[in-house]
PDB file of C-alpha atoms in Angstrom:
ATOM      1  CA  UNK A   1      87.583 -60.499  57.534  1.00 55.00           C
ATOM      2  CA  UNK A   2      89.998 -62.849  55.422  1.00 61.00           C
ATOM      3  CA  UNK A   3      93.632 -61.571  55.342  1.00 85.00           C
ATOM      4  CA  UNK A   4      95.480 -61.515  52.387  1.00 92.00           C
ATOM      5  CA  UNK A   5      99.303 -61.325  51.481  1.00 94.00           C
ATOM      6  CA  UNK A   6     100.551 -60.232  48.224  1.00 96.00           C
ATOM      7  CA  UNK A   7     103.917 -59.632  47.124  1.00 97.00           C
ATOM      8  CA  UNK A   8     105.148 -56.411  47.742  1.00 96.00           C
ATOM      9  CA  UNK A   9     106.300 -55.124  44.622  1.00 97.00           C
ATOM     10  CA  UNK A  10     106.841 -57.013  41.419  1.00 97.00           C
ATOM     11  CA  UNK A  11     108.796 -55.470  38.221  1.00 97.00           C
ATOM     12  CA  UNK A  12     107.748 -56.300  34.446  1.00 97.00           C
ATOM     13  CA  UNK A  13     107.804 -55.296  30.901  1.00 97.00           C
ATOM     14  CA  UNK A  14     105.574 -53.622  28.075  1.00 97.00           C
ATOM     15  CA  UNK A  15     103.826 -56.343  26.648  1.00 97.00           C
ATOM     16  CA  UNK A  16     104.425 -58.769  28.762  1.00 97.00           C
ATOM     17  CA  UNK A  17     101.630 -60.790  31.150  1.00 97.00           C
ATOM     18  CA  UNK A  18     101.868 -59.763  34.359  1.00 98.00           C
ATOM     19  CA  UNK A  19     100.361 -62.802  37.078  1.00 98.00           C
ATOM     20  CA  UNK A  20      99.850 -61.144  40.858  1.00 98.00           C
ATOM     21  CA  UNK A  21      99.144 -64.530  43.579  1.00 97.00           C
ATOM     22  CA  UNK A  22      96.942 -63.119  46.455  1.00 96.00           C
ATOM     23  CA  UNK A  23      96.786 -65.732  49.411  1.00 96.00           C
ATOM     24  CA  UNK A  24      93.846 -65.911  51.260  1.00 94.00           C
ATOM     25  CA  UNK A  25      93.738 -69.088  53.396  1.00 93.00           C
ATOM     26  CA  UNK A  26      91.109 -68.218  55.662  1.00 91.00           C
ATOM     27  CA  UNK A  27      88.346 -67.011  53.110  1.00 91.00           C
ATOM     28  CA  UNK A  28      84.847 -67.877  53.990  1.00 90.00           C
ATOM     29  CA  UNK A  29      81.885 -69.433  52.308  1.00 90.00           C
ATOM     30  CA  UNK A  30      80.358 -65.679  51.593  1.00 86.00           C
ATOM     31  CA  UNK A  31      83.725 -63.798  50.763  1.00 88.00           C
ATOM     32  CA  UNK A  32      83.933 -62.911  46.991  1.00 90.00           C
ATOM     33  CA  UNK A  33      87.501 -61.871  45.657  1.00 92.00           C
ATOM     34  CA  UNK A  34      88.081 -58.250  44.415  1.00 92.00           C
ATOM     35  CA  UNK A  35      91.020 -56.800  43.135  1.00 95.00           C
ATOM     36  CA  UNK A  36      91.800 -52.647  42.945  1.00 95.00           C
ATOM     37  CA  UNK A  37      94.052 -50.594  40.742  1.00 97.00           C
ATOM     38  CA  UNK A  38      95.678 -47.354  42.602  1.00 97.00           C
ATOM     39  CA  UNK A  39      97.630 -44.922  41.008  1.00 96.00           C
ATOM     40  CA  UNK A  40      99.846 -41.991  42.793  1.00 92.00           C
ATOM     41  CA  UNK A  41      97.200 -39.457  44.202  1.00 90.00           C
ATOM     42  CA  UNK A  42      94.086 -41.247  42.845  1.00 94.00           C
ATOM     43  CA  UNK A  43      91.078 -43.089  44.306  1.00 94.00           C
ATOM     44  CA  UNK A  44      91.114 -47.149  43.822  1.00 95.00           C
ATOM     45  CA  UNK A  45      89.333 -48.570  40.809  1.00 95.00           C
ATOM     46  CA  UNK A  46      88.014 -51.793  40.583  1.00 92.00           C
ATOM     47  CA  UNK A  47      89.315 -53.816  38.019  1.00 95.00           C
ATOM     48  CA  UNK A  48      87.603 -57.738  38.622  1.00 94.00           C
ATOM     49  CA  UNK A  49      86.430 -59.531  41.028  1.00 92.00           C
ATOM     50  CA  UNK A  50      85.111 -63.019  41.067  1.00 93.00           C
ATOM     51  CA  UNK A  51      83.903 -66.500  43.246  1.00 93.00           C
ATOM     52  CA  UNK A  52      84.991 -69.155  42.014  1.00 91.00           C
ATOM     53  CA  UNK A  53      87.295 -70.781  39.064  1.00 90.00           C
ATOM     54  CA  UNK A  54      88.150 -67.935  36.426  1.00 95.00           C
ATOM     55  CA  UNK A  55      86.554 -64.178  35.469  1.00 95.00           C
ATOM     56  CA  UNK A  56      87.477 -62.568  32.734  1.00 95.00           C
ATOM     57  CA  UNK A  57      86.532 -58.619  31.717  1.00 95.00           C
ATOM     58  CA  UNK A  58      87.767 -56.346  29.487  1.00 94.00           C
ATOM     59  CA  UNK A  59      91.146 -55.271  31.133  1.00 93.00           C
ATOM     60  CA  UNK A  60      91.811 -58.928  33.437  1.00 97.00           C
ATOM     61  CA  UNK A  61      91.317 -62.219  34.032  1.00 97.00           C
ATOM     62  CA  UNK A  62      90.672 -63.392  37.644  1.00 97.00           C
ATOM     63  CA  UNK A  63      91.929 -67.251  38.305  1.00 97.00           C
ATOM     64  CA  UNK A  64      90.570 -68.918  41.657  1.00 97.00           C
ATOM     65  CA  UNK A  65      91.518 -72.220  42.493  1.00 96.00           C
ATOM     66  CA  UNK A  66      88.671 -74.986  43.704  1.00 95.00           C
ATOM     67  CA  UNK A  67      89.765 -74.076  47.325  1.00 95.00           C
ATOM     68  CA  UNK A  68      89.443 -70.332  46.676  1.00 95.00           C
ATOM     69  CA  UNK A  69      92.798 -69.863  49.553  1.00 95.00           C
ATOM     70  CA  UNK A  70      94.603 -67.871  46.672  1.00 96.00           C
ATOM     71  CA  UNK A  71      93.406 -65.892  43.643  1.00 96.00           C
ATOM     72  CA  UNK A  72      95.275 -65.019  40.425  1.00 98.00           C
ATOM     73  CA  UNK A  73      95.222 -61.750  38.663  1.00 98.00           C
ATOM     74  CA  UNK A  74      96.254 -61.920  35.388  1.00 98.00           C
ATOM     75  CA  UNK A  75      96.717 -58.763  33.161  1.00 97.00           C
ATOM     76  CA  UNK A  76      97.673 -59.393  29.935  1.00 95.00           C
ATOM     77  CA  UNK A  77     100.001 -57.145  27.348  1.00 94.00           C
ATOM     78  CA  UNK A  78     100.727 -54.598  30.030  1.00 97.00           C
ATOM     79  CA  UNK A  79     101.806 -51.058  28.926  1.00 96.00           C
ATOM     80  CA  UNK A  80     103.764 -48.557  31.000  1.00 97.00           C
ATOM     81  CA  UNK A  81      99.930 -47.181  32.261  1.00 96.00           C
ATOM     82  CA  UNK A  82      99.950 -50.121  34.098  1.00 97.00           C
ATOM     83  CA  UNK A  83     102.245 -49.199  36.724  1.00 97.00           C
ATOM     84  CA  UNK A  84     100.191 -48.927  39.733  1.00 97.00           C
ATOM     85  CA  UNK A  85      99.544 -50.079  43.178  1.00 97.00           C
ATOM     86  CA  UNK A  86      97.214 -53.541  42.948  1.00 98.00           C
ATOM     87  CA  UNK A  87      95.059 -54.509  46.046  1.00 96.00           C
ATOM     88  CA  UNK A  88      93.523 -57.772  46.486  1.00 94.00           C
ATOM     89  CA  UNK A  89      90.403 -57.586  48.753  1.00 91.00           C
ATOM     90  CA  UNK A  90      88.095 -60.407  50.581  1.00 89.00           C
ATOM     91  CA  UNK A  91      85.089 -60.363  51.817  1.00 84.00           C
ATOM     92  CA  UNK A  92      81.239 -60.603  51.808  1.00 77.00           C
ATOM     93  CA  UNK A  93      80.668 -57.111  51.052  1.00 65.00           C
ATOM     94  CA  UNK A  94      77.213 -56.633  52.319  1.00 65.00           C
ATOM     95  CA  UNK A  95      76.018 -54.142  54.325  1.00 65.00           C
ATOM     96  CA  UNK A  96      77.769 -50.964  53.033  1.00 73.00           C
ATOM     97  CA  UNK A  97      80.714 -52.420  54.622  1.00 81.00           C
ATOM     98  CA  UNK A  98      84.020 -50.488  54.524  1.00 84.00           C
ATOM     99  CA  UNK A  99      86.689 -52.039  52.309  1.00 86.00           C
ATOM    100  CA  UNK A 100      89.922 -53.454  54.055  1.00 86.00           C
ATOM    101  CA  UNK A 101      92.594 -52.721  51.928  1.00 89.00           C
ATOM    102  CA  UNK A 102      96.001 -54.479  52.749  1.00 87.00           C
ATOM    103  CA  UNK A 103      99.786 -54.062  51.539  1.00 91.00           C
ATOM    104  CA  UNK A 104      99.470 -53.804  48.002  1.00 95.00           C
ATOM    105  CA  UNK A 105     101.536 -54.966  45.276  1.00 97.00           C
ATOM    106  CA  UNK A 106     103.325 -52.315  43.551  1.00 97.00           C
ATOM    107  CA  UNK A 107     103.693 -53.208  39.899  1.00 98.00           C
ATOM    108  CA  UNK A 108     105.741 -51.122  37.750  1.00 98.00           C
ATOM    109  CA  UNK A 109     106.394 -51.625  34.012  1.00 97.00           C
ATOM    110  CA  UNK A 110     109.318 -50.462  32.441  1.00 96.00           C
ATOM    111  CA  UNK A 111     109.768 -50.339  28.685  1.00 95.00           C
TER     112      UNK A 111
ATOM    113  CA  UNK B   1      78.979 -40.978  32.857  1.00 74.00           C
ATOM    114  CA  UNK B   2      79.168 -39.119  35.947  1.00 85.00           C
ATOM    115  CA  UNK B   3      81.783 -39.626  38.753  1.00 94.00           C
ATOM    116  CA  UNK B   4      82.027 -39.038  42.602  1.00 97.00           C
ATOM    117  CA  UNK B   5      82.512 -35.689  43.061  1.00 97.00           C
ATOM    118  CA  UNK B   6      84.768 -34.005  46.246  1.00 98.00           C
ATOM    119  CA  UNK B   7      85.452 -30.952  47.304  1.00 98.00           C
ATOM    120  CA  UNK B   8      87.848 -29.250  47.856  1.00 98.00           C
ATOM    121  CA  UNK B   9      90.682 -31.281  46.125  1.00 97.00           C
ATOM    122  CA  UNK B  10      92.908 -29.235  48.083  1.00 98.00           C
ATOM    123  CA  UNK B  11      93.032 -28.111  51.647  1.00 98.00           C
ATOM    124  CA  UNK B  12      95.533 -26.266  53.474  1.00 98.00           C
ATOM    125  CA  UNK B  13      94.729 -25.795  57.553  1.00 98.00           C
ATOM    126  CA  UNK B  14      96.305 -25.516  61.093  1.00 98.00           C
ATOM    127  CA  UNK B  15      96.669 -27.229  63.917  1.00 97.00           C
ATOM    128  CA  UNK B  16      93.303 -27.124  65.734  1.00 97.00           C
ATOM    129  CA  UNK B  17      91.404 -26.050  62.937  1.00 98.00           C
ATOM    130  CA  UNK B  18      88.342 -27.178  61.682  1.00 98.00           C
ATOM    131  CA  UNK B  19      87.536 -28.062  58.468  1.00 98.00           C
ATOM    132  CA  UNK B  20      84.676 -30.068  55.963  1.00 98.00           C
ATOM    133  CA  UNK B  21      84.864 -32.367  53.450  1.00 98.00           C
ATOM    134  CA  UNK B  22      82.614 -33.047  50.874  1.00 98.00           C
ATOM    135  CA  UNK B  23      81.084 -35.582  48.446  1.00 98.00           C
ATOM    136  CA  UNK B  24      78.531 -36.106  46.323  1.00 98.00           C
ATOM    137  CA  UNK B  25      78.159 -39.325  45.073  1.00 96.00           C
ATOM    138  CA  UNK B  26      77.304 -40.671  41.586  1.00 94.00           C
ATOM    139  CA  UNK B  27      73.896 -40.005  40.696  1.00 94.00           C
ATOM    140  CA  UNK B  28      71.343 -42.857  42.392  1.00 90.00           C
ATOM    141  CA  UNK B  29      73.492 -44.283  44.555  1.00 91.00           C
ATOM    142  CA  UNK B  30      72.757 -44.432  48.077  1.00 91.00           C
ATOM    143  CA  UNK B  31      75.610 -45.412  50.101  1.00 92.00           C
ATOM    144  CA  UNK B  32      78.702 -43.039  50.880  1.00 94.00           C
ATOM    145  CA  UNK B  33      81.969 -44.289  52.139  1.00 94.00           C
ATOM    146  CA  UNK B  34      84.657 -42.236  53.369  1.00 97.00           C
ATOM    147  CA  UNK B  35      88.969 -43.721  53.974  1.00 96.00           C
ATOM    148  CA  UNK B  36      91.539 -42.297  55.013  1.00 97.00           C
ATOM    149  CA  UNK B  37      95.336 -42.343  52.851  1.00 97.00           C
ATOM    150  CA  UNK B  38      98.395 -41.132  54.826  1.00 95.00           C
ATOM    151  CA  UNK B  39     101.406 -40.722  52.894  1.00 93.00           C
ATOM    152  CA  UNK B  40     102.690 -44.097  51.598  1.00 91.00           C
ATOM    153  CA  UNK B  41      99.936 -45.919  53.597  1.00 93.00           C
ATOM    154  CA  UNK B  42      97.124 -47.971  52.651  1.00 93.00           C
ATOM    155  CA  UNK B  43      93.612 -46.632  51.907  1.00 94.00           C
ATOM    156  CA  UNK B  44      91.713 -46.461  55.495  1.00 95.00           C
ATOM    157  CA  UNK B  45      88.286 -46.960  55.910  1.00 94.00           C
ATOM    158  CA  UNK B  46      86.633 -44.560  57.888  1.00 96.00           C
ATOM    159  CA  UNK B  47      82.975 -44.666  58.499  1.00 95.00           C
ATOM    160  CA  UNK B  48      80.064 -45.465  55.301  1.00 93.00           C
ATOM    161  CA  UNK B  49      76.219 -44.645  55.253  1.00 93.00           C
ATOM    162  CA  UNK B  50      73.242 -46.145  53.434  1.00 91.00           C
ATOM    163  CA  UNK B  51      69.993 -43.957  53.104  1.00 91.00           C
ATOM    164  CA  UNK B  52      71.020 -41.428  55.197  1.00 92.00           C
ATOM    165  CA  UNK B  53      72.376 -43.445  58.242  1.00 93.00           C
ATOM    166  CA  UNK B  54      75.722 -44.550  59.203  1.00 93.00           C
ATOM    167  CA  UNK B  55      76.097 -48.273  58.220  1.00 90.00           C
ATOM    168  CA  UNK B  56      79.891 -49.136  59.209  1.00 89.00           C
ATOM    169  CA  UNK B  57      82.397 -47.868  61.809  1.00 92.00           C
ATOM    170  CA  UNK B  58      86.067 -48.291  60.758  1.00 92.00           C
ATOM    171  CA  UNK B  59      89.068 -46.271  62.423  1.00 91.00           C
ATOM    172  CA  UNK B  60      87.320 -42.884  62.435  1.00 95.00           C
ATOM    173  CA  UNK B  61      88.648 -40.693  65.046  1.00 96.00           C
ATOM    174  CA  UNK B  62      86.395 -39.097  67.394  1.00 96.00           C
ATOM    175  CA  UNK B  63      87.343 -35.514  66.586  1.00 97.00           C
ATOM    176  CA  UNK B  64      86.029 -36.560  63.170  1.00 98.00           C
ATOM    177  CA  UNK B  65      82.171 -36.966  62.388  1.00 97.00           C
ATOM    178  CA  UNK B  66      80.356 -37.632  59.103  1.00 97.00           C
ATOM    179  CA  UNK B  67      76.518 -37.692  57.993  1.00 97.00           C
ATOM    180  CA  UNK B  68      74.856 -37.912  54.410  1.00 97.00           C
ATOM    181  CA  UNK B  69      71.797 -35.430  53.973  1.00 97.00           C
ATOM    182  CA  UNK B  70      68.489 -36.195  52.057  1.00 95.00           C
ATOM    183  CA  UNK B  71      70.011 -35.545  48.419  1.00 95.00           C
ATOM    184  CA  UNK B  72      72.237 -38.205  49.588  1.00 95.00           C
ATOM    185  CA  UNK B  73      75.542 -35.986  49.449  1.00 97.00           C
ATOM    186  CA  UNK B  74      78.024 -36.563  52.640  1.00 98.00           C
ATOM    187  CA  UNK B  75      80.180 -34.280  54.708  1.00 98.00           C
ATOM    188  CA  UNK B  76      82.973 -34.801  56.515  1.00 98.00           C
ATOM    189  CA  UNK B  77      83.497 -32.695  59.483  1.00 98.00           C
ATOM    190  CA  UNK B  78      87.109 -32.612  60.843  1.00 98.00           C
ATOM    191  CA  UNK B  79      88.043 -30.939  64.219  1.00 97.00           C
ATOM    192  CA  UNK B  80      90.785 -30.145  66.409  1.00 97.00           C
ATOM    193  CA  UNK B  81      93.320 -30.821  63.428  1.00 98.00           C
ATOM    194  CA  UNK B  82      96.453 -32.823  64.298  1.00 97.00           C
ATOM    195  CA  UNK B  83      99.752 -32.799  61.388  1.00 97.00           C
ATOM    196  CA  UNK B  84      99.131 -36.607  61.418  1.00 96.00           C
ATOM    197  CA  UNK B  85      95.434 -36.006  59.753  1.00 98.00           C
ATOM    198  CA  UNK B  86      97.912 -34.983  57.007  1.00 98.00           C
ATOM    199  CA  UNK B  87      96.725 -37.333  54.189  1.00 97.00           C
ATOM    200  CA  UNK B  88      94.539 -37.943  51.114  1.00 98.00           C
ATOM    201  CA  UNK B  89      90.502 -38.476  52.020  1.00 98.00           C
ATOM    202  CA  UNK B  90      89.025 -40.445  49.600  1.00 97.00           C
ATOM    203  CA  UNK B  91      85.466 -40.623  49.434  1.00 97.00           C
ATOM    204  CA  UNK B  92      83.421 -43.727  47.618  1.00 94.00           C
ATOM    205  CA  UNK B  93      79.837 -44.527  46.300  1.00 93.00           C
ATOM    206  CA  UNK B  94      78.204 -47.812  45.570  1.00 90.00           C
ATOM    207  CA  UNK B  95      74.366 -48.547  44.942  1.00 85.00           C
ATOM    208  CA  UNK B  96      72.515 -50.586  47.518  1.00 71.00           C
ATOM    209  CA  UNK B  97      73.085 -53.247  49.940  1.00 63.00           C
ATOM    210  CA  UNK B  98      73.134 -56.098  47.636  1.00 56.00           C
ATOM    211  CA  UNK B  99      76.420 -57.981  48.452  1.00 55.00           C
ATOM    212  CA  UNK B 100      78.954 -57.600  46.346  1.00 58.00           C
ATOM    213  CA  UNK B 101      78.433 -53.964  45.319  1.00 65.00           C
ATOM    214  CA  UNK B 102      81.110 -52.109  43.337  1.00 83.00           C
ATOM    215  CA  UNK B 103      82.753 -48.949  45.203  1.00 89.00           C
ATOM    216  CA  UNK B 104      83.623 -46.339  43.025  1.00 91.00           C
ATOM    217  CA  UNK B 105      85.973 -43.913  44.489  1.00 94.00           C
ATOM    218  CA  UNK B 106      86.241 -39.754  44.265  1.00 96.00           C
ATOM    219  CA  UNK B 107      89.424 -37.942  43.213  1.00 96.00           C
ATOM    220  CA  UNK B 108      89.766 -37.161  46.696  1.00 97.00           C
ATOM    221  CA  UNK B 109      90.686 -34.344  49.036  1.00 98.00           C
ATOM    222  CA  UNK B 110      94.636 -33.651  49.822  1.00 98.00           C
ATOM    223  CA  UNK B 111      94.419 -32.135  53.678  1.00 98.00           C
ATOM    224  CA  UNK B 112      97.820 -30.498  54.545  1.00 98.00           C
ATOM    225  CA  UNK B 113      97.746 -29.699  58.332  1.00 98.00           C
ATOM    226  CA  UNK B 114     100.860 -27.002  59.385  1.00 97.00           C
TER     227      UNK B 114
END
């Protein structure tokens, strides 16, 4: 499985855009990028996850360069809900495989 | 719409105990996952099943053992209870084996071993 490395923690506003850089240099040709939201004492939600170039839902955008060795999560106008623990995951994701969740990035939004 | 459901939230046992977990996953899907969250760790994959059979191995313990029965609910049978099994068990559902497939995660179950 691809390893990734986000930044630990990372500090914003309310309303600001909040970019998170997950590097992944060692991605294969099958490995799809997913990100996860955590908060304190909850399950992981998934928020976006994409392929290739730039995904965009209803809560995130999802940038991935041409060489797909980093992704982008973007997450625009953030509110103090947003504070959370963000996990960027790689991988093919067949075969009811488990997920392999790394360090996180802990965002937290002050007012 | 309908979530993963676990029981119990909350679990209080002793060293050596036994105890279950359980989860029932949201309606039609067929594959169970179960992870592991110490406190201020990283979510742990455990062990998963598809239709009834266990699909992936992660860093289950052997005092631990899962299955999923026919109405495609899964247990989670812990034994010998250490204080480090201390920790949040999350359980997760997804639909399939297409690649790809979305996990959508329980509440979870806090087990406090004294």
């Amino acid at each position: 499985l691809a390893k990734t490395t986000q930044p630990i923690s990372m500090d914003s506003y309310e309303g600001q855009e909040v970019n998170i850089t997950c590097s992944h240099n060692n991605i294969a040709t099958n490995d799809y990028i997913t990100w996860y939201q955590q908060f304190p004492s909850q399950g992981p939600r998934f928020i976006i996850q994409g392929y290739k170039t730039k995904v965009t839902n209803e809560v995130a955008s999802l940038f991935i360069p041409a060489d797909r060795k980093s992704s982008t999560l973007s997450l625009p106008r953030v509110s103090l809900s947003d504070t959370a623990v963000y996990y960027c995951l790689v991988g093919d994701g067949g075969g009811a495989d488990g997920l392999t969740f790394g360090k996180g990035t802990h965002l937290i939004i002050q007012p | 719409a309908a979530g993963v459901i676990q029981s119990p939230r909350h679990l209080i046992k002793e060293k050596r105990e036994t105890a279950t977990l359980k989860c029932y996953p949201i309606p039609r899907h067929d594959t169970v996952y179960w992870y592991q969250q110490g406190p201020g760790q990283d979510p742990q994959f455990l062990i998963s099943f598809y239709e009834k059979m266990q699909s992936d191995k992660g860093s289950i313990p052997d005092r631990f053992s899962a299955q999923q029965f026919s109405d495609y609910h899964s247990e989670l049978n812990m034994s010998s209870l250490e204080l480090g099994d201390s920790a949040l068990y999350f359980c997760a559902s997804s639909f399939g084996l297409v690649g790809q497939e979305t996990q959508y995660f329980g509440p979870g179950t806090r087990l406090l071993v004294l």
